[in-house]
Amino acid sequence: MMGTKYPAHRRGFTLAELVAVIVIISILAGAVSIRIVKTVQKGRDTRRIADIDSLVSALQAYYLDYGQYPDTSGNWTYSTSSDFLSALTSGNYITQTIQDPKNDSTYRYAYKRFSSANPPYAVIGCTKFEALSSMGGTVDGVTLYYYKKLYER
């Protein structure tokens, strides 16, 4: 039994073949993970737009009941605050506080009522997008990437 030779088809893979397969799999995994991250970012951005549109509907319903938008005492309020648009939740215009998917100092919703303007108006928007291009601009020193301006009549 000395020097038993195996047939050529049973020898297995060489180290070079294994390395080549690992490199190809790594490249494919990297490409797929980049697409997944971008899809998640676009999903968060789409949710931001839907959230702002929902808040606009709630603010308009609030306006119909009270003749003005919720007061902010001339300051911006942000979704990072625990009382962000609490008038909408306490009045059952929305069922729970709406927050940005990330809701930190970079990604958050902003609201302000400009009562001294002529005509008075309110602005609701999100302060940052991840994957979508900017649709907004600077409002009273705050850069909003997507916003709605609500005019009081």
GROMACS .gro file of N, CA and C in nm:
model
  459
    1MET      N    1   0.080  -0.118   0.000
    1MET     CA    2   0.000   0.000   0.000
    1MET      C    3   0.085   0.126   0.000
    2MET      N    4   0.207   0.111  -0.020
    2MET     CA    5   0.293   0.227  -0.023
    2MET      C    6   0.276   0.302  -0.154
    3GLY      N    7   0.274   0.436  -0.138
    3GLY     CA    8   0.269   0.519  -0.256
    3GLY      C    9   0.140   0.506  -0.335
    4THR      N   10   0.028   0.493  -0.265
    4THR     CA   11  -0.100   0.485  -0.333
    4THR      C   12  -0.126   0.617  -0.405
    5LYS      N   13  -0.156   0.609  -0.530
    5LYS     CA   14  -0.184   0.728  -0.609
    5LYS      C   15  -0.335   0.743  -0.626
    6TYR      N   16  -0.382   0.865  -0.605
    6TYR     CA   17  -0.523   0.894  -0.628
    6TYR      C   18  -0.541   0.937  -0.772
    7PRO      N   19  -0.655   0.907  -0.831
    7PRO     CA   20  -0.680   0.954  -0.967
    7PRO      C   21  -0.682   1.107  -0.970
    8ALA      N   22  -0.657   1.165  -1.085
    8ALA     CA   23  -0.646   1.309  -1.101
    8ALA      C   24  -0.775   1.380  -1.064
    9HIS      N   25  -0.891   1.319  -1.083
    9HIS     CA   26  -1.018   1.386  -1.056
    9HIS      C   27  -1.051   1.390  -0.906
   10ARG      N   28  -0.974   1.332  -0.818
   10ARG     CA   29  -1.002   1.331  -0.674
   10ARG      C   30  -0.901   1.413  -0.594
   11ARG      N   31  -0.823   1.493  -0.657
   11ARG     CA   32  -0.718   1.566  -0.585
   11ARG      C   33  -0.771   1.689  -0.510
   12GLY      N   34  -0.881   1.749  -0.547
   12GLY     CA   35  -0.935   1.868  -0.479
   12GLY      C   36  -0.892   1.996  -0.549
   13PHE      N   37  -0.915   2.109  -0.479
   13PHE     CA   38  -0.884   2.240  -0.535
   13PHE      C   39  -0.746   2.285  -0.491
   14THR      N   40  -0.684   2.362  -0.577
   14THR     CA   41  -0.555   2.420  -0.541
   14THR      C   42  -0.580   2.546  -0.459
   15LEU      N   43  -0.480   2.593  -0.391
   15LEU     CA   44  -0.491   2.713  -0.310
   15LEU      C   45  -0.528   2.834  -0.397
   16ALA      N   46  -0.473   2.842  -0.516
   16ALA     CA   47  -0.503   2.953  -0.607
   16ALA      C   48  -0.650   2.953  -0.647
   17GLU      N   49  -0.707   2.836  -0.673
   17GLU     CA   50  -0.848   2.828  -0.709
   17GLU      C   51  -0.937   2.872  -0.592
   18LEU      N   52  -0.904   2.830  -0.472
   18LEU     CA   53  -0.982   2.869  -0.355
   18LEU      C   54  -0.975   3.020  -0.332
   19VAL      N   55  -0.858   3.078  -0.345
   19VAL     CA   56  -0.843   3.223  -0.328
   19VAL      C   57  -0.923   3.298  -0.433
   20ALA      N   58  -0.921   3.251  -0.557
   20ALA     CA   59  -0.997   3.316  -0.665
   20ALA      C   60  -1.147   3.314  -0.634
   21VAL      N   61  -1.198   3.202  -0.587
   21VAL     CA   62  -1.340   3.191  -0.553
   21VAL      C   63  -1.375   3.285  -0.438
   22ILE      N   64  -1.291   3.292  -0.336
   22ILE     CA   65  -1.316   3.380  -0.221
   22ILE      C   66  -1.317   3.526  -0.265
   23VAL      N   67  -1.224   3.564  -0.353
   23VAL     CA   68  -1.220   3.702  -0.402
   23VAL      C   69  -1.346   3.735  -0.480
   24ILE      N   70  -1.391   3.647  -0.566
   24ILE     CA   71  -1.513   3.671  -0.645
   24ILE      C   72  -1.634   3.684  -0.553
   25ILE      N   73  -1.646   3.596  -0.454
   25ILE     CA   74  -1.759   3.603  -0.361
   25ILE      C   75  -1.754   3.734  -0.281
   26SER      N   76  -1.636   3.777  -0.240
   26SER     CA   77  -1.622   3.903  -0.165
   26SER      C   78  -1.664   4.022  -0.249
   27ILE      N   79  -1.626   4.025  -0.375
   27ILE     CA   80  -1.665   4.135  -0.464
   27ILE      C   81  -1.816   4.138  -0.481
   28LEU      N   82  -1.878   4.023  -0.503
   28LEU     CA   83  -2.024   4.017  -0.516
   28LEU      C   84  -2.094   4.060  -0.388
   29ALA      N   85  -2.044   4.016  -0.273
   29ALA     CA   86  -2.105   4.054  -0.145
   29ALA      C   87  -2.093   4.204  -0.122
   30GLY      N   88  -1.980   4.262  -0.157
   30GLY     CA   89  -1.963   4.406  -0.142
   30GLY      C   90  -2.060   4.485  -0.229
   31ALA      N   91  -2.078   4.442  -0.352
   31ALA     CA   92  -2.171   4.511  -0.443
   31ALA      C   93  -2.314   4.501  -0.392
   32VAL      N   94  -2.352   4.386  -0.342
   32VAL     CA   95  -2.488   4.367  -0.292
   32VAL      C   96  -2.511   4.450  -0.167
   33SER      N   97  -2.413   4.455  -0.077
   33SER     CA   98  -2.431   4.530   0.048
   33SER      C   99  -2.443   4.680   0.021
   34ILE      N  100  -2.372   4.731  -0.078
   34ILE     CA  101  -2.385   4.873  -0.113
   34ILE      C  102  -2.525   4.902  -0.162
   35ARG      N  103  -2.581   4.816  -0.243
   35ARG     CA  104  -2.718   4.836  -0.293
   35ARG      C  105  -2.819   4.828  -0.180
   36ILE      N  106  -2.796   4.739  -0.085
   36ILE     CA  107  -2.888   4.727   0.029
   36ILE      C  108  -2.887   4.854   0.112
   37VAL      N  109  -2.768   4.909   0.138
   37VAL     CA  110  -2.757   5.032   0.216
   37VAL      C  111  -2.829   5.146   0.146
   38LYS      N  112  -2.808   5.160   0.015
   38LYS     CA  113  -2.875   5.267  -0.059
   38LYS      C  114  -3.026   5.250  -0.058
   39THR      N  115  -3.074   5.128  -0.066
   39THR     CA  116  -3.217   5.102  -0.063
   39THR      C  117  -3.274   5.140   0.074
   40VAL      N  118  -3.203   5.109   0.180
   40VAL     CA  119  -3.248   5.145   0.315
   40VAL      C  120  -3.251   5.297   0.330
   41GLN      N  121  -3.149   5.366   0.278
   41GLN     CA  122  -3.146   5.512   0.285
   41GLN      C  123  -3.263   5.573   0.209
   42LYS      N  124  -3.291   5.523   0.089
   42LYS     CA  125  -3.404   5.575   0.012
   42LYS      C  126  -3.535   5.548   0.083
   43GLY      N  127  -3.544   5.434   0.149
   43GLY     CA  128  -3.664   5.402   0.225
   43GLY      C  129  -3.686   5.501   0.339
   44ARG      N  130  -3.578   5.536   0.410
   44ARG     CA  131  -3.590   5.635   0.517
   44ARG      C  132  -3.629   5.771   0.462
   45ASP      N  133  -3.571   5.809   0.348
   45ASP     CA  134  -3.606   5.937   0.287
   45ASP      C  135  -3.752   5.940   0.243
   46THR      N  136  -3.799   5.831   0.187
   46THR     CA  137  -3.939   5.823   0.146
   46THR      C  138  -4.031   5.833   0.267
   47ARG      N  139  -3.991   5.770   0.377
   47ARG     CA  140  -4.070   5.780   0.500
   47ARG      C  141  -4.071   5.924   0.550
   48ARG      N  142  -3.959   5.995   0.539
   48ARG     CA  143  -3.955   6.134   0.583
   48ARG      C  144  -4.058   6.218   0.506
   49ILE      N  145  -4.065   6.198   0.376
   49ILE     CA  146  -4.162   6.273   0.296
   49ILE      C  147  -4.304   6.238   0.337
   50ALA      N  148  -4.331   6.110   0.357
   50ALA     CA  149  -4.465   6.066   0.399
   50ALA      C  150  -4.500   6.122   0.537
   51ASP      N  151  -4.403   6.123   0.629
   51ASP     CA  152  -4.426   6.179   0.762
   51ASP      C  153  -4.462   6.326   0.755
   52ILE      N  154  -4.387   6.403   0.677
   52ILE     CA  155  -4.415   6.547   0.664
   52ILE      C  156  -4.554   6.568   0.605
   53ASP      N  157  -4.589   6.489   0.503
   53ASP     CA  158  -4.722   6.502   0.444
   53ASP      C  159  -4.832   6.467   0.545
   54SER      N  160  -4.808   6.367   0.630
   54SER     CA  161  -4.905   6.332   0.735
   54SER      C  162  -4.917   6.444   0.837
   55LEU      N  163  -4.804   6.502   0.874
   55LEU     CA  164  -4.807   6.613   0.968
   55LEU      C  165  -4.878   6.735   0.909
   56VAL      N  166  -4.862   6.757   0.779
   56VAL     CA  167  -4.932   6.867   0.713
   56VAL      C  168  -5.083   6.845   0.723
   57SER      N  169  -5.128   6.723   0.698
   57SER     CA  170  -5.271   6.694   0.708
   57SER      C  171  -5.321   6.717   0.850
   58ALA      N  172  -5.245   6.673   0.949
   58ALA     CA  173  -5.285   6.693   1.089
   58ALA      C  174  -5.285   6.842   1.126
   59LEU      N  175  -5.185   6.915   1.077
   59LEU     CA  176  -5.180   7.059   1.104
   59LEU      C  177  -5.297   7.132   1.039
   60GLN      N  178  -5.335   7.090   0.920
   60GLN     CA  179  -5.450   7.154   0.854
   60GLN      C  180  -5.580   7.124   0.928
   61ALA      N  181  -5.594   7.002   0.980
   61ALA     CA  182  -5.713   6.969   1.059
   61ALA      C  183  -5.714   7.052   1.188
   62TYR      N  184  -5.598   7.067   1.250
   62TYR     CA  185  -5.586   7.151   1.370
   62TYR      C  186  -5.627   7.294   1.338
   63TYR      N  187  -5.580   7.344   1.225
   63TYR     CA  188  -5.614   7.481   1.184
   63TYR      C  189  -5.765   7.498   1.164
   64LEU      N  190  -5.828   7.399   1.105
   64LEU     CA  191  -5.973   7.407   1.085
   64LEU      C  192  -6.048   7.417   1.218
   65ASP      N  193  -5.996   7.351   1.321
   65ASP     CA  194  -6.062   7.355   1.451
   65ASP      C  195  -6.031   7.481   1.531
   66TYR      N  196  -5.907   7.533   1.521
   66TYR     CA  197  -5.865   7.644   1.607
   66TYR      C  198  -5.839   7.775   1.534
   67GLY      N  199  -5.840   7.776   1.402
   67GLY     CA  200  -5.817   7.898   1.327
   67GLY      C  201  -5.672   7.944   1.322
   68GLN      N  202  -5.583   7.864   1.372
   68GLN     CA  203  -5.439   7.892   1.365
   68GLN      C  204  -5.363   7.761   1.384
   69TYR      N  205  -5.235   7.763   1.347
   69TYR     CA  206  -5.150   7.646   1.365
   69TYR      C  207  -5.094   7.647   1.508
   70PRO      N  208  -5.049   7.532   1.559
   70PRO     CA  209  -4.994   7.529   1.695
   70PRO      C  210  -4.882   7.632   1.712
   71ASP      N  211  -4.886   7.701   1.826
   71ASP     CA  212  -4.789   7.807   1.853
   71ASP      C  213  -4.655   7.749   1.897
   72THR      N  214  -4.547   7.813   1.854
   72THR     CA  215  -4.412   7.771   1.896
   72THR      C  216  -4.340   7.885   1.967
   73SER      N  217  -4.413   7.989   2.004
   73SER     CA  218  -4.354   8.106   2.072
   73SER      C  219  -4.238   8.165   1.991
   74GLY      N  220  -4.249   8.159   1.861
   74GLY     CA  221  -4.148   8.218   1.774
   74GLY      C  222  -4.020   8.138   1.759
   75ASN      N  223  -4.016   8.015   1.811
   75ASN     CA  224  -3.896   7.932   1.804
   75ASN      C  225  -3.921   7.808   1.720
   76TRP      N  226  -3.813   7.752   1.669
   76TRP     CA  227  -3.822   7.624   1.601
   76TRP      C  228  -3.838   7.514   1.706
   77THR      N  229  -3.923   7.417   1.680
   77THR     CA  230  -3.931   7.298   1.765
   77THR      C  231  -3.890   7.180   1.679
   78TYR      N  232  -3.824   7.084   1.741
   78TYR     CA  233  -3.768   6.970   1.668
   78TYR      C  234  -3.823   6.839   1.721
   79SER      N  235  -3.824   6.738   1.635
   79SER     CA  236  -3.876   6.606   1.673
   79SER      C  237  -3.791   6.538   1.779
   80THR      N  238  -3.672   6.590   1.806
   80THR     CA  239  -3.590   6.535   1.914
   80THR      C  240  -3.643   6.576   2.051
   81SER      N  241  -3.732   6.675   2.055
   81SER     CA  242  -3.792   6.719   2.179
   81SER      C  243  -3.911   6.629   2.214
   82SER      N  244  -3.929   6.602   2.342
   82SER     CA  245  -4.037   6.512   2.385
   82SER      C  246  -4.176   6.572   2.363
   83ASP      N  247  -4.185   6.704   2.355
   83ASP     CA  248  -4.316   6.768   2.336
   83ASP      C  249  -4.336   6.820   2.193
   84PHE      N  250  -4.266   6.760   2.097
   84PHE     CA  251  -4.276   6.804   1.957
   84PHE      C  252  -4.420   6.788   1.908
   85LEU      N  253  -4.482   6.900   1.872
   85LEU     CA  254  -4.619   6.904   1.822
   85LEU      C  255  -4.715   6.824   1.912
   86SER      N  256  -4.698   6.841   2.042
   86SER     CA  257  -4.784   6.769   2.137
   86SER      C  258  -4.930   6.810   2.123
   87ALA      N  259  -4.955   6.930   2.069
   87ALA     CA  260  -5.094   6.972   2.047
   87ALA      C  261  -5.165   6.879   1.949
   88LEU      N  262  -5.090   6.819   1.857
   88LEU     CA  263  -5.152   6.728   1.760
   88LEU      C  264  -5.184   6.593   1.823
   89THR      N  265  -5.096   6.545   1.913
   89THR     CA  266  -5.123   6.416   1.977
   89THR      C  267  -5.231   6.429   2.084
   90SER      N  268  -5.227   6.538   2.161
   90SER     CA  269  -5.327   6.555   2.267
   90SER      C  270  -5.465   6.582   2.207
   91GLY      N  271  -5.470   6.641   2.089
   91GLY     CA  272  -5.598   6.667   2.023
   91GLY      C  273  -5.644   6.555   1.932
   92ASN      N  274  -5.572   6.442   1.933
   92ASN     CA  275  -5.603   6.325   1.851
   92ASN      C  276  -5.599   6.352   1.700
   93TYR      N  277  -5.514   6.445   1.658
   93TYR     CA  278  -5.494   6.468   1.515
   93TYR      C  279  -5.395   6.366   1.459
   94ILE      N  280  -5.304   6.321   1.545
   94ILE     CA  281  -5.217   6.208   1.515
   94ILE      C  282  -5.218   6.117   1.638
   95THR      N  283  -5.198   5.988   1.618
   95THR     CA  284  -5.208   5.894   1.730
   95THR      C  285  -5.082   5.886   1.814
   96GLN      N  286  -4.968   5.914   1.756
   96GLN     CA  287  -4.842   5.912   1.831
   96GLN      C  288  -4.749   6.016   1.773
   97THR      N  289  -4.651   6.055   1.850
   97THR     CA  290  -4.554   6.153   1.804
   97THR      C  291  -4.477   6.097   1.684
   98ILE      N  292  -4.472   6.174   1.578
   98ILE     CA  293  -4.401   6.132   1.458
   98ILE      C  294  -4.257   6.181   1.468
   99GLN      N  295  -4.164   6.088   1.453
   99GLN     CA  296  -4.022   6.121   1.460
   99GLN      C  297  -3.950   6.075   1.334
  100ASP      N  298  -3.841   6.142   1.305
  100ASP     CA  299  -3.754   6.103   1.195
  100ASP      C  300  -3.701   5.961   1.222
  101PRO      N  301  -3.679   5.880   1.116
  101PRO     CA  302  -3.626   5.745   1.138
  101PRO      C  303  -3.496   5.741   1.219
  102LYS      N  304  -3.411   5.841   1.203
  102LYS     CA  305  -3.287   5.847   1.283
  102LYS      C  306  -3.307   5.934   1.406
  103ASN      N  307  -3.375   6.047   1.391
  103ASN     CA  308  -3.411   6.139   1.498
  103ASN      C  309  -3.293   6.173   1.590
  104ASP      N  310  -3.193   6.238   1.530
  104ASP     CA  311  -3.080   6.286   1.608
  104ASP      C  312  -3.057   6.433   1.573
  105SER      N  313  -2.945   6.488   1.610
  105SER     CA  314  -2.922   6.630   1.586
  105SER      C  315  -2.904   6.664   1.438
  106THR      N  316  -2.879   6.564   1.354
  106THR     CA  317  -2.864   6.586   1.211
  106THR      C  318  -2.992   6.557   1.134
  107TYR      N  319  -3.058   6.448   1.168
  107TYR     CA  320  -3.179   6.405   1.099
  107TYR      C  321  -3.298   6.421   1.194
  108ARG      N  322  -3.381   6.523   1.170
  108ARG     CA  323  -3.496   6.547   1.255
  108ARG      C  324  -3.598   6.633   1.182
  109TYR      N  325  -3.719   6.635   1.234
  109TYR     CA  326  -3.824   6.720   1.179
  109TYR      C  327  -3.823   6.853   1.252
  110ALA      N  328  -3.859   6.957   1.181
  110ALA     CA  329  -3.860   7.092   1.239
  110ALA      C  330  -3.994   7.158   1.210
  111TYR      N  331  -4.043   7.237   1.306
  111TYR     CA  332  -4.170   7.308   1.290
  111TYR      C  333  -4.157   7.446   1.353
  112LYS      N  334  -4.218   7.544   1.286
  112LYS     CA  335  -4.224   7.678   1.342
  112LYS      C  336  -4.347   7.750   1.288
  113ARG      N  337  -4.411   7.823   1.375
  113ARG     CA  338  -4.524   7.909   1.335
  113ARG      C  339  -4.476   8.053   1.335
  114PHE      N  340  -4.492   8.118   1.221
  114PHE     CA  341  -4.452   8.257   1.206
  114PHE      C  342  -4.577   8.344   1.222
  115SER      N  343  -4.611   8.376   1.346
  115SER     CA  344  -4.736   8.448   1.371
  115SER      C  345  -4.725   8.597   1.341
  116SER      N  346  -4.603   8.652   1.342
  116SER     CA  347  -4.588   8.795   1.316
  116SER      C  348  -4.576   8.827   1.167
  117ALA      N  349  -4.569   8.725   1.084
  117ALA     CA  350  -4.557   8.747   0.939
  117ALA      C  351  -4.693   8.792   0.885
  118ASN      N  352  -4.691   8.849   0.767
  118ASN     CA  353  -4.816   8.892   0.705
  118ASN      C  354  -4.826   8.831   0.566
  119PRO      N  355  -4.907   8.731   0.541
  119PRO     CA  356  -4.995   8.665   0.637
  119PRO      C  357  -4.918   8.566   0.724
  120PRO      N  358  -4.973   8.534   0.844
  120PRO     CA  359  -4.907   8.434   0.929
  120PRO      C  360  -4.900   8.299   0.859
  121TYR      N  361  -4.796   8.223   0.889
  121TYR     CA  362  -4.782   8.090   0.828
  121TYR      C  363  -4.701   8.001   0.921
  122ALA      N  364  -4.700   7.871   0.888
  122ALA     CA  365  -4.620   7.773   0.962
  122ALA      C  366  -4.540   7.694   0.861
  123VAL      N  367  -4.427   7.639   0.906
  123VAL     CA  368  -4.341   7.557   0.820
  123VAL      C  369  -4.312   7.427   0.893
  124ILE      N  370  -4.327   7.316   0.823
  124ILE     CA  371  -4.290   7.184   0.876
  124ILE      C  372  -4.199   7.118   0.773
  125GLY      N  373  -4.091   7.058   0.818
  125GLY     CA  374  -4.000   6.995   0.724
  125GLY      C  375  -3.899   6.905   0.792
  126CYS      N  376  -3.814   6.841   0.711
  126CYS     CA  377  -3.708   6.757   0.767
  126CYS      C  378  -3.574   6.822   0.736
  127THR      N  379  -3.483   6.809   0.832
  127THR     CA  380  -3.358   6.883   0.824
  127THR      C  381  -3.250   6.814   0.741
  128LYS      N  382  -3.273   6.687   0.702
  128LYS     CA  383  -3.169   6.617   0.627
  128LYS      C  384  -3.228   6.501   0.548
  129PHE      N  385  -3.172   6.476   0.431
  129PHE     CA  386  -3.199   6.356   0.353
  129PHE      C  387  -3.070   6.277   0.344
  130GLU      N  388  -3.081   6.150   0.311
  130GLU     CA  389  -2.962   6.067   0.298
  130GLU      C  390  -2.931   6.038   0.151
  131ALA      N  391  -3.029   5.984   0.079
  131ALA     CA  392  -3.003   5.939  -0.058
  131ALA      C  393  -3.069   6.028  -0.163
  132LEU      N  394  -3.180   6.091  -0.128
  132LEU     CA  395  -3.251   6.173  -0.226
  132LEU      C  396  -3.185   6.310  -0.236
  133SER      N  397  -3.204   6.375  -0.348
  133SER     CA  398  -3.149   6.509  -0.363
  133SER      C  399  -3.237   6.608  -0.286
  134SER      N  400  -3.179   6.721  -0.253
  134SER     CA  401  -3.251   6.823  -0.176
  134SER      C  402  -3.368   6.878  -0.256
  135MET      N  403  -3.482   6.891  -0.191
  135MET     CA  404  -3.599   6.952  -0.254
  135MET      C  405  -3.635   7.083  -0.187
  136GLY      N  406  -3.559   7.123  -0.088
  136GLY     CA  407  -3.598   7.238  -0.007
  136GLY      C  408  -3.500   7.352  -0.016
  137GLY      N  409  -3.480   7.416   0.097
  137GLY     CA  410  -3.391   7.530   0.103
  137GLY      C  411  -3.383   7.580   0.245
  138THR      N  412  -3.330   7.701   0.261
  138THR     CA  413  -3.314   7.758   0.394
  138THR      C  414  -3.437   7.841   0.429
  139VAL      N  415  -3.494   7.813   0.546
  139VAL     CA  416  -3.610   7.887   0.595
  139VAL      C  417  -3.573   7.944   0.731
  140ASP      N  418  -3.563   8.076   0.739
  140ASP     CA  419  -3.533   8.141   0.867
  140ASP      C  420  -3.409   8.081   0.933
  141GLY      N  421  -3.305   8.059   0.855
  141GLY     CA  422  -3.179   8.010   0.907
  141GLY      C  423  -3.169   7.860   0.926
  142VAL      N  424  -3.278   7.786   0.901
  142VAL     CA  425  -3.277   7.640   0.915
  142VAL      C  426  -3.287   7.579   0.776
  143THR      N  427  -3.193   7.491   0.741
  143THR     CA  428  -3.196   7.425   0.612
  143THR      C  429  -3.289   7.305   0.619
  144LEU      N  430  -3.394   7.309   0.541
  144LEU     CA  431  -3.491   7.201   0.535
  144LEU      C  432  -3.482   7.136   0.398
  145TYR      N  433  -3.462   7.006   0.395
  145TYR     CA  434  -3.444   6.935   0.269
  145TYR      C  435  -3.576   6.903   0.202
  146TYR      N  436  -3.683   6.905   0.279
  146TYR     CA  437  -3.818   6.890   0.224
  146TYR      C  438  -3.910   6.960   0.322
  147TYR      N  439  -3.991   7.050   0.274
  147TYR     CA  440  -4.079   7.120   0.368
  147TYR      C  441  -4.207   7.164   0.299
  148LYS      N  442  -4.304   7.194   0.384
  148LYS     CA  443  -4.432   7.247   0.339
  148LYS      C  444  -4.457   7.375   0.416
  149LYS      N  445  -4.505   7.474   0.346
  149LYS     CA  446  -4.540   7.601   0.407
  149LYS      C  447  -4.692   7.607   0.412
  150LEU      N  448  -4.746   7.633   0.529
  150LEU     CA  449  -4.891   7.634   0.549
  150LEU      C  450  -4.934   7.777   0.582
  151TYR      N  451  -5.015   7.835   0.497
  151TYR     CA  452  -5.057   7.972   0.517
  151TYR      C  453  -5.187   7.977   0.595
  152GLU      N  454  -5.190   8.071   0.691
  152GLU     CA  455  -5.316   8.097   0.761
  152GLU      C  456  -5.396   8.194   0.677
  153ARG      N  457  -5.522   8.177   0.676
  153ARG     CA  458  -5.608   8.261   0.593
  153ARG      C  459  -5.653   8.383   0.666
   0.00000   0.00000   0.00000
